[in-house]
Tab-separated table of C-alpha atoms and ligand atoms in Angstrom:
chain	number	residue	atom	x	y	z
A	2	UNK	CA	0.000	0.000	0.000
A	3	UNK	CA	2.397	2.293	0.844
A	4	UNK	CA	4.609	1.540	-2.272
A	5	UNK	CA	1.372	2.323	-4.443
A	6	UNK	CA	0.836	5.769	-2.786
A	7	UNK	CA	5.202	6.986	-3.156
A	8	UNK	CA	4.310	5.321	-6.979
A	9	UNK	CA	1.037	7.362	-7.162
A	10	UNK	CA	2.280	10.588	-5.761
A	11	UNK	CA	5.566	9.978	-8.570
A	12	UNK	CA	3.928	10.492	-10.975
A	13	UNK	CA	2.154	13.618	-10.190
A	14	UNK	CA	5.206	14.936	-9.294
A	15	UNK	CA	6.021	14.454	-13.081
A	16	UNK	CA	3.211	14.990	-14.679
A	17	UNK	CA	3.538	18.289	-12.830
A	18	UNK	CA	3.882	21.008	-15.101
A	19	UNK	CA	7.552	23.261	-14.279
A	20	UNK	CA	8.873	19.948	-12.442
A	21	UNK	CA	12.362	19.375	-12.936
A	22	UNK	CA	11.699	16.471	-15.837
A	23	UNK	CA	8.436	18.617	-18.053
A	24	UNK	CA	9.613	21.609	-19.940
A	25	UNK	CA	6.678	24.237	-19.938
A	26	UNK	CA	5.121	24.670	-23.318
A	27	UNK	CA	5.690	28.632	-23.601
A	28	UNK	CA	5.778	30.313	-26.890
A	29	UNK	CA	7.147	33.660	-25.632
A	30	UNK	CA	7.869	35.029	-29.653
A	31	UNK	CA	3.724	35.592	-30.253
A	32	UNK	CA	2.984	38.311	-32.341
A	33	UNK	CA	-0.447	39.371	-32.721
A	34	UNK	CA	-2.340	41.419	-35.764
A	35	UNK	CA	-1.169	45.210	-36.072
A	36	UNK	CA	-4.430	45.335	-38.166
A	37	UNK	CA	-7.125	43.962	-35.254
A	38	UNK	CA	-10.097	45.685	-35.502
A	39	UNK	CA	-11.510	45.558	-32.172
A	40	UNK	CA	-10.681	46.564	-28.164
A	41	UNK	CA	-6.957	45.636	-27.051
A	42	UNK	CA	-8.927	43.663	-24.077
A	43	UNK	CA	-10.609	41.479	-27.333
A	44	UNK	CA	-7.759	41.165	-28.729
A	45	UNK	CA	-5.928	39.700	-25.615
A	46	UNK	CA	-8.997	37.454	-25.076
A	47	UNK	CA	-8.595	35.775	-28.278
A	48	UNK	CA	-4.981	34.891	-28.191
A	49	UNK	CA	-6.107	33.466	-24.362
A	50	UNK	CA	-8.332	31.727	-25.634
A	51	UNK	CA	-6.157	30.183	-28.641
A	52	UNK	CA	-2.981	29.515	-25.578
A	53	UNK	CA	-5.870	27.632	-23.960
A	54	UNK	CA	-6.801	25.246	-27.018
A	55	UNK	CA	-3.073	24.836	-27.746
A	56	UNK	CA	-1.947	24.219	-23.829
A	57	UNK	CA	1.073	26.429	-24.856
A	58	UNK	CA	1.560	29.235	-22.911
A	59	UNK	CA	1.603	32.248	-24.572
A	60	UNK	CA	4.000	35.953	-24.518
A	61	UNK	CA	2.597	38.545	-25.993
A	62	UNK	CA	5.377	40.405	-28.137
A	63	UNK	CA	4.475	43.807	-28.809
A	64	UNK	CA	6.512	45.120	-31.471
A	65	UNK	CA	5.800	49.108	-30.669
A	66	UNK	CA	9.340	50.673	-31.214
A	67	UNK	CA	8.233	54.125	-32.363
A	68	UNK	CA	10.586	57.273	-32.469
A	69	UNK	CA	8.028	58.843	-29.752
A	70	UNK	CA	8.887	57.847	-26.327
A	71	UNK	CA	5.691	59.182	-24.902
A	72	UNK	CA	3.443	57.461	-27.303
A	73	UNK	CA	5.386	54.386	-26.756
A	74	UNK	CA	4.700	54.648	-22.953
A	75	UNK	CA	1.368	55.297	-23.055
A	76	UNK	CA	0.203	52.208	-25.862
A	77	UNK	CA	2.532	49.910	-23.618
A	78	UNK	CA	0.699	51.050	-20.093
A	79	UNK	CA	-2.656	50.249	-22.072
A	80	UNK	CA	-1.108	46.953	-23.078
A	81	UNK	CA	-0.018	45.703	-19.665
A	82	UNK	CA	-3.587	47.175	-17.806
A	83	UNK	CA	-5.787	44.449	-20.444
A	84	UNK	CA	-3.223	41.720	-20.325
A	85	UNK	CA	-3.597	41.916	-16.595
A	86	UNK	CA	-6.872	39.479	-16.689
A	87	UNK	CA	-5.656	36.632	-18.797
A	88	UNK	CA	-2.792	34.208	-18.306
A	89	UNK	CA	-0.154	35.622	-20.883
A	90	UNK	CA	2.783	37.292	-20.007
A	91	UNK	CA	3.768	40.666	-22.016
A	92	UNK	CA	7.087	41.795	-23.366
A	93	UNK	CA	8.199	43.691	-26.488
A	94	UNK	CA	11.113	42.823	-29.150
A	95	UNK	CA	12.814	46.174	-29.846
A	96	UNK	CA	14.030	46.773	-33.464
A	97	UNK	CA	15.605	49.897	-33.552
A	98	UNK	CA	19.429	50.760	-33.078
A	99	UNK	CA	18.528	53.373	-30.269
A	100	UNK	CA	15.807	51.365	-28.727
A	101	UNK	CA	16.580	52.060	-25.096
A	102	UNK	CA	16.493	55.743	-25.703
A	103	UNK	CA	12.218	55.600	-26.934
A	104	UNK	CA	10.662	54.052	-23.658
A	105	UNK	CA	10.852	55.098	-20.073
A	106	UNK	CA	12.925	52.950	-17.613
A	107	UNK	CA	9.944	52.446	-15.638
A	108	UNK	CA	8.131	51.125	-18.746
A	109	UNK	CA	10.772	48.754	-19.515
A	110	UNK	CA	10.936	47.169	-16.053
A	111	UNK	CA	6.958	46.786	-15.921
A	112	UNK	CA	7.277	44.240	-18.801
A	113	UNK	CA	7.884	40.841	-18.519
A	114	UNK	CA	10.463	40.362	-21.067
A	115	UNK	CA	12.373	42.111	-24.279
A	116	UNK	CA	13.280	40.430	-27.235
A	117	UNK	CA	16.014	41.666	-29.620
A	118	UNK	CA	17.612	40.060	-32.865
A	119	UNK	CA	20.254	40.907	-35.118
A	120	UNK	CA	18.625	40.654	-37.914
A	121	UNK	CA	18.030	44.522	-38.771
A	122	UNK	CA	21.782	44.173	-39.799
A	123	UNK	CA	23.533	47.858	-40.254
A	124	UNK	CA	25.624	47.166	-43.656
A	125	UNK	CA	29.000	49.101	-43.808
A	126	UNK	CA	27.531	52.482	-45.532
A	127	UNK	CA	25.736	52.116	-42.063
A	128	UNK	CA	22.169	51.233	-44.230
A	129	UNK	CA	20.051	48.254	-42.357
A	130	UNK	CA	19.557	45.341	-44.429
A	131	UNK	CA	16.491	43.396	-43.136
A	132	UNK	CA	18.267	39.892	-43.545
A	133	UNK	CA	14.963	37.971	-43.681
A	134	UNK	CA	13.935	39.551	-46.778
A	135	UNK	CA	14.174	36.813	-50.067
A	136	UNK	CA	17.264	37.241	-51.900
A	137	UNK	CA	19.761	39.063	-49.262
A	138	UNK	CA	23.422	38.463	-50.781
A	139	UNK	CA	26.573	39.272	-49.676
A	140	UNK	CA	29.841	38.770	-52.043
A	141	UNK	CA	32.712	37.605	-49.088
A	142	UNK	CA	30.329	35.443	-46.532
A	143	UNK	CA	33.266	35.137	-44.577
A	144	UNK	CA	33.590	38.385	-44.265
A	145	UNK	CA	30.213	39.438	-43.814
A	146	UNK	CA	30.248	36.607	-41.167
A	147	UNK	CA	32.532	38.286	-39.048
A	148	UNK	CA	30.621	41.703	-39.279
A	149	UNK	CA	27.483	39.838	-38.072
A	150	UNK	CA	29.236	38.248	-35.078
A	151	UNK	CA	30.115	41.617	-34.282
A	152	UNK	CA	26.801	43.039	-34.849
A	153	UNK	CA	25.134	39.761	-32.576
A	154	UNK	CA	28.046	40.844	-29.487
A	155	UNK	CA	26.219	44.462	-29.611
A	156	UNK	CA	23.336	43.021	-29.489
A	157	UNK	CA	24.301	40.334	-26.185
A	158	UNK	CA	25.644	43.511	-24.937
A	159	UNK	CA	21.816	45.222	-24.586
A	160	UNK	CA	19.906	45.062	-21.992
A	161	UNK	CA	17.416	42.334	-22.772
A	162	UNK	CA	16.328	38.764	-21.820
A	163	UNK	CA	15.784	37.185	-24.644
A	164	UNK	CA	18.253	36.602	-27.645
A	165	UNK	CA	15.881	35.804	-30.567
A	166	UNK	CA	16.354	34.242	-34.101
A	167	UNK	CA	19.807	33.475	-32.763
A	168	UNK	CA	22.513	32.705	-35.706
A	169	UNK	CA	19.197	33.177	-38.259
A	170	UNK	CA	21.303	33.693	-41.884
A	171	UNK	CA	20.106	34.917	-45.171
A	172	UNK	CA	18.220	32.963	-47.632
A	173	UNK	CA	21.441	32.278	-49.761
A	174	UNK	CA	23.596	31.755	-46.817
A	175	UNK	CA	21.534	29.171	-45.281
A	176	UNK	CA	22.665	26.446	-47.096
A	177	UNK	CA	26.566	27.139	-45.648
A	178	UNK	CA	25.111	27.403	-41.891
A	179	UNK	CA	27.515	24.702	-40.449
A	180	UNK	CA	30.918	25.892	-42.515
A	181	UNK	CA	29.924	29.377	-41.643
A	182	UNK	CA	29.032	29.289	-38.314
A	183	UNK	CA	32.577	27.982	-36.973
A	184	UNK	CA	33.394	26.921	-33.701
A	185	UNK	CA	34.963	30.419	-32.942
A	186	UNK	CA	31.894	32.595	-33.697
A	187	UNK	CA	29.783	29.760	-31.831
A	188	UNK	CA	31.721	30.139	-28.762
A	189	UNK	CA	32.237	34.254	-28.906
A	190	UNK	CA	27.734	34.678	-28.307
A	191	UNK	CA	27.035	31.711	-26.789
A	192	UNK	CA	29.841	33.215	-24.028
A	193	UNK	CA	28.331	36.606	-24.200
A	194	UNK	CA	24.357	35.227	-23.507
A	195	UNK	CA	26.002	33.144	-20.429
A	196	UNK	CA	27.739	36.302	-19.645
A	197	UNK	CA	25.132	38.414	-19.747
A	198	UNK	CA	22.410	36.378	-18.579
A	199	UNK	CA	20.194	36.456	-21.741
A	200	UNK	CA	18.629	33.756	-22.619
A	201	UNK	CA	18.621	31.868	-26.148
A	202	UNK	CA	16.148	31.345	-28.280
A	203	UNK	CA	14.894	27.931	-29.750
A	204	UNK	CA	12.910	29.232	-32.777
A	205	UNK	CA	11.063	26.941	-34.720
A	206	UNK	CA	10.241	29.196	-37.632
A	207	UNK	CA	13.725	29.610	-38.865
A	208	UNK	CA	14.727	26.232	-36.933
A	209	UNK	CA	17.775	28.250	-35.407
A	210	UNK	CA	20.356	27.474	-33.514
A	211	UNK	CA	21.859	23.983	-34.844
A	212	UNK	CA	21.899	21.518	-32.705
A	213	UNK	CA	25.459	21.789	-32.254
A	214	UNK	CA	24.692	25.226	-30.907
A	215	UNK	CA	22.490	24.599	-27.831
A	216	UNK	CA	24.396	21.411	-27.025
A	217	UNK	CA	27.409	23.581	-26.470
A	218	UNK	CA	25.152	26.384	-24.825
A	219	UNK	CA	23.686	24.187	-22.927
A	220	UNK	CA	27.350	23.149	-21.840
A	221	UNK	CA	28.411	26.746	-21.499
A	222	UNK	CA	25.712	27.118	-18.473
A	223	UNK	CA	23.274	29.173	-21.495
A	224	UNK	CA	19.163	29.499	-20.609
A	225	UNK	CA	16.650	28.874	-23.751
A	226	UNK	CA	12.917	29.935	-24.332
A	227	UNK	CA	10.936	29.043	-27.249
A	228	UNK	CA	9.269	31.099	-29.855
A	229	UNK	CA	7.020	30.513	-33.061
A	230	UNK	CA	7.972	33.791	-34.201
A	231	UNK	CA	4.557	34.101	-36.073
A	232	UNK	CA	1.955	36.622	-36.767
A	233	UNK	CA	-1.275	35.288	-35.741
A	234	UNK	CA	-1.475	32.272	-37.909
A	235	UNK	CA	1.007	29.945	-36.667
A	236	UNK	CA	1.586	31.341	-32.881
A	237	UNK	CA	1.992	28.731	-30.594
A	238	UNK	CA	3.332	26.134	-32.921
A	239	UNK	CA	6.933	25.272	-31.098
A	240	UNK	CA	6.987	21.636	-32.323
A	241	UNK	CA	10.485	22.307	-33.393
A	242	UNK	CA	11.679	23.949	-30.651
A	243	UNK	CA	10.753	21.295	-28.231
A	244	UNK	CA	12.121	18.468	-30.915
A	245	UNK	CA	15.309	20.455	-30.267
A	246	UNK	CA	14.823	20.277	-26.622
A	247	UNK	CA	14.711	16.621	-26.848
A	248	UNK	CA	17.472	15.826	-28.949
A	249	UNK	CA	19.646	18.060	-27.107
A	250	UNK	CA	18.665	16.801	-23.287
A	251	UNK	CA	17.442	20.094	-22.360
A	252	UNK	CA	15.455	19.988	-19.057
A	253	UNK	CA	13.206	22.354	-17.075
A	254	UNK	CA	15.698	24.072	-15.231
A	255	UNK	CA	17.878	25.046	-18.533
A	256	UNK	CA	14.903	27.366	-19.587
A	257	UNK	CA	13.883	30.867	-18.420
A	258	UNK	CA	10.388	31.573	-17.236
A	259	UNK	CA	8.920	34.630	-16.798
A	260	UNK	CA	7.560	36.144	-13.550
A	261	UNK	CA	4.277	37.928	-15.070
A	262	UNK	CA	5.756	41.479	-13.325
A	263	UNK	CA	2.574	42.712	-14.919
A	264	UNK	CA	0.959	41.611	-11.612
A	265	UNK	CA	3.146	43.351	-9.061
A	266	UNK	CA	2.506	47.106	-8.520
B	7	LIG	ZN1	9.462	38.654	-33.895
């Protein structure tokens, strides 16, 4: 009898969700329609109710980066007062070069999380090449390589959580991702996220990082969240991510979760 109630209270410990052996299903990279035509409270209310269907978790990231710090304020303050009454947490990814310069501090620290990527890449004229577009080239990938590396340490250098699309490369790069993503430049961000205490993205939209990657993140003493990166259709999908999670023997306690600061005064 006894045995049956330590085997019985086992495995609720495991089926648990956060124990140390289930990695929470959180999509933290959800972005939701700029074009939504009703109230910001409907708006959260639907993407609860879609989390709920899914049993992912979702993060809401707001992607309101506008030159105009008070406007910027004020749409994130209505944000985090409707998000309050549904389960999702809230952050923002930040997009511009002088992003910490167009909120408040005390906006920033209300949220639960930033995301930032490199992939608004400032070319050597000092234009920014959106590297996701179809069709990006560069003539010396090598080269170019070692300019993004750079560009990736300034952004591990921000302050932010979460390191997102991490070593994402062009469309006609892509196909060189393990010869061009050497040991060296591995080592150089995975050392600044540990350093710096952001946390790595698993993204399933662009499947990035390798394998390779978060095994030696992992290694390194590196934290991982996952993201769909999608726009409405598609959020919560993080199949990939948690593939990766497998393969790589990622557990619960390699992964950052939020605190929803949205609750706390
Ligand atoms: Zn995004």
């Amino acid at each position: 009898m006894k045995n049956t109630i330590i085997s019985f209270m086992m495995a609720v410990l495991l089926i648990m969700p956060g124990s140390q052996k289930n990695i929470s299903k959180i999509d933290l990279h959800v972005h939701l329609s700029d074009e939504f035509k009703g109230t910001l409270d409907e708006r959260y209310a639907d993407a609860a109710a879609q989390s709920r269907k899914m049993g992912v978790t979702f993060g809401i990231a707001e992607e309101i980066c506008s030159r105009d710090k008070n406007r910027n304020d004020s749409l994130l303050a209505l944000c985090a007062s409707a998000i309050k009454k549904y389960p999702l947490y809230l952050g923002i990814q930040v997009d511009r070069q002088n992003w910490q310069d167009v909120y408040s501090k005390e906006t920033l620290k209300k949220l639960d999380y930033i995301l930032e990527d490199a992939l608004n890449f400032p070319d050597k004229d000092g234009k920014i090449i959106r590297l996701w577009e179809k069709g990006v080239y560069f003539d010396n990938p090598e080269e170019f390589m070692d300019r993004y590396v750079n560009y990736n340490l300034k952004v591990l250098s921000d302050p932010i959580t979460v390191w997102v699309n991490p070593t994402y490369l062009p469309d006609t790069l892509s196909k060189d991702y393990d010869k061009l993503w050497t040991k060296e430049r591995r080592k150089k961000l995975i050392d600044a996220a540990v350093k710096n205490k952001i946390a790595i993205e698993i993204n399933s939209r662009f499947q990035v990082p390798g394998k390779t990657f978060i095994k030696e993140a992992k290694a390194a003493g590196a934290h991982f969240t996952f993201g769909s990166n999608q726009h409405v259709t598609g959020i919560g999908e993080i199949e990939w991510s948690e593939k990766m999670a497998k393969e790589c023997g990622l557990t619960a306690k390699d992964f950052f979760v939020p605190s929803r600061k949205i609750l706390k005064k």
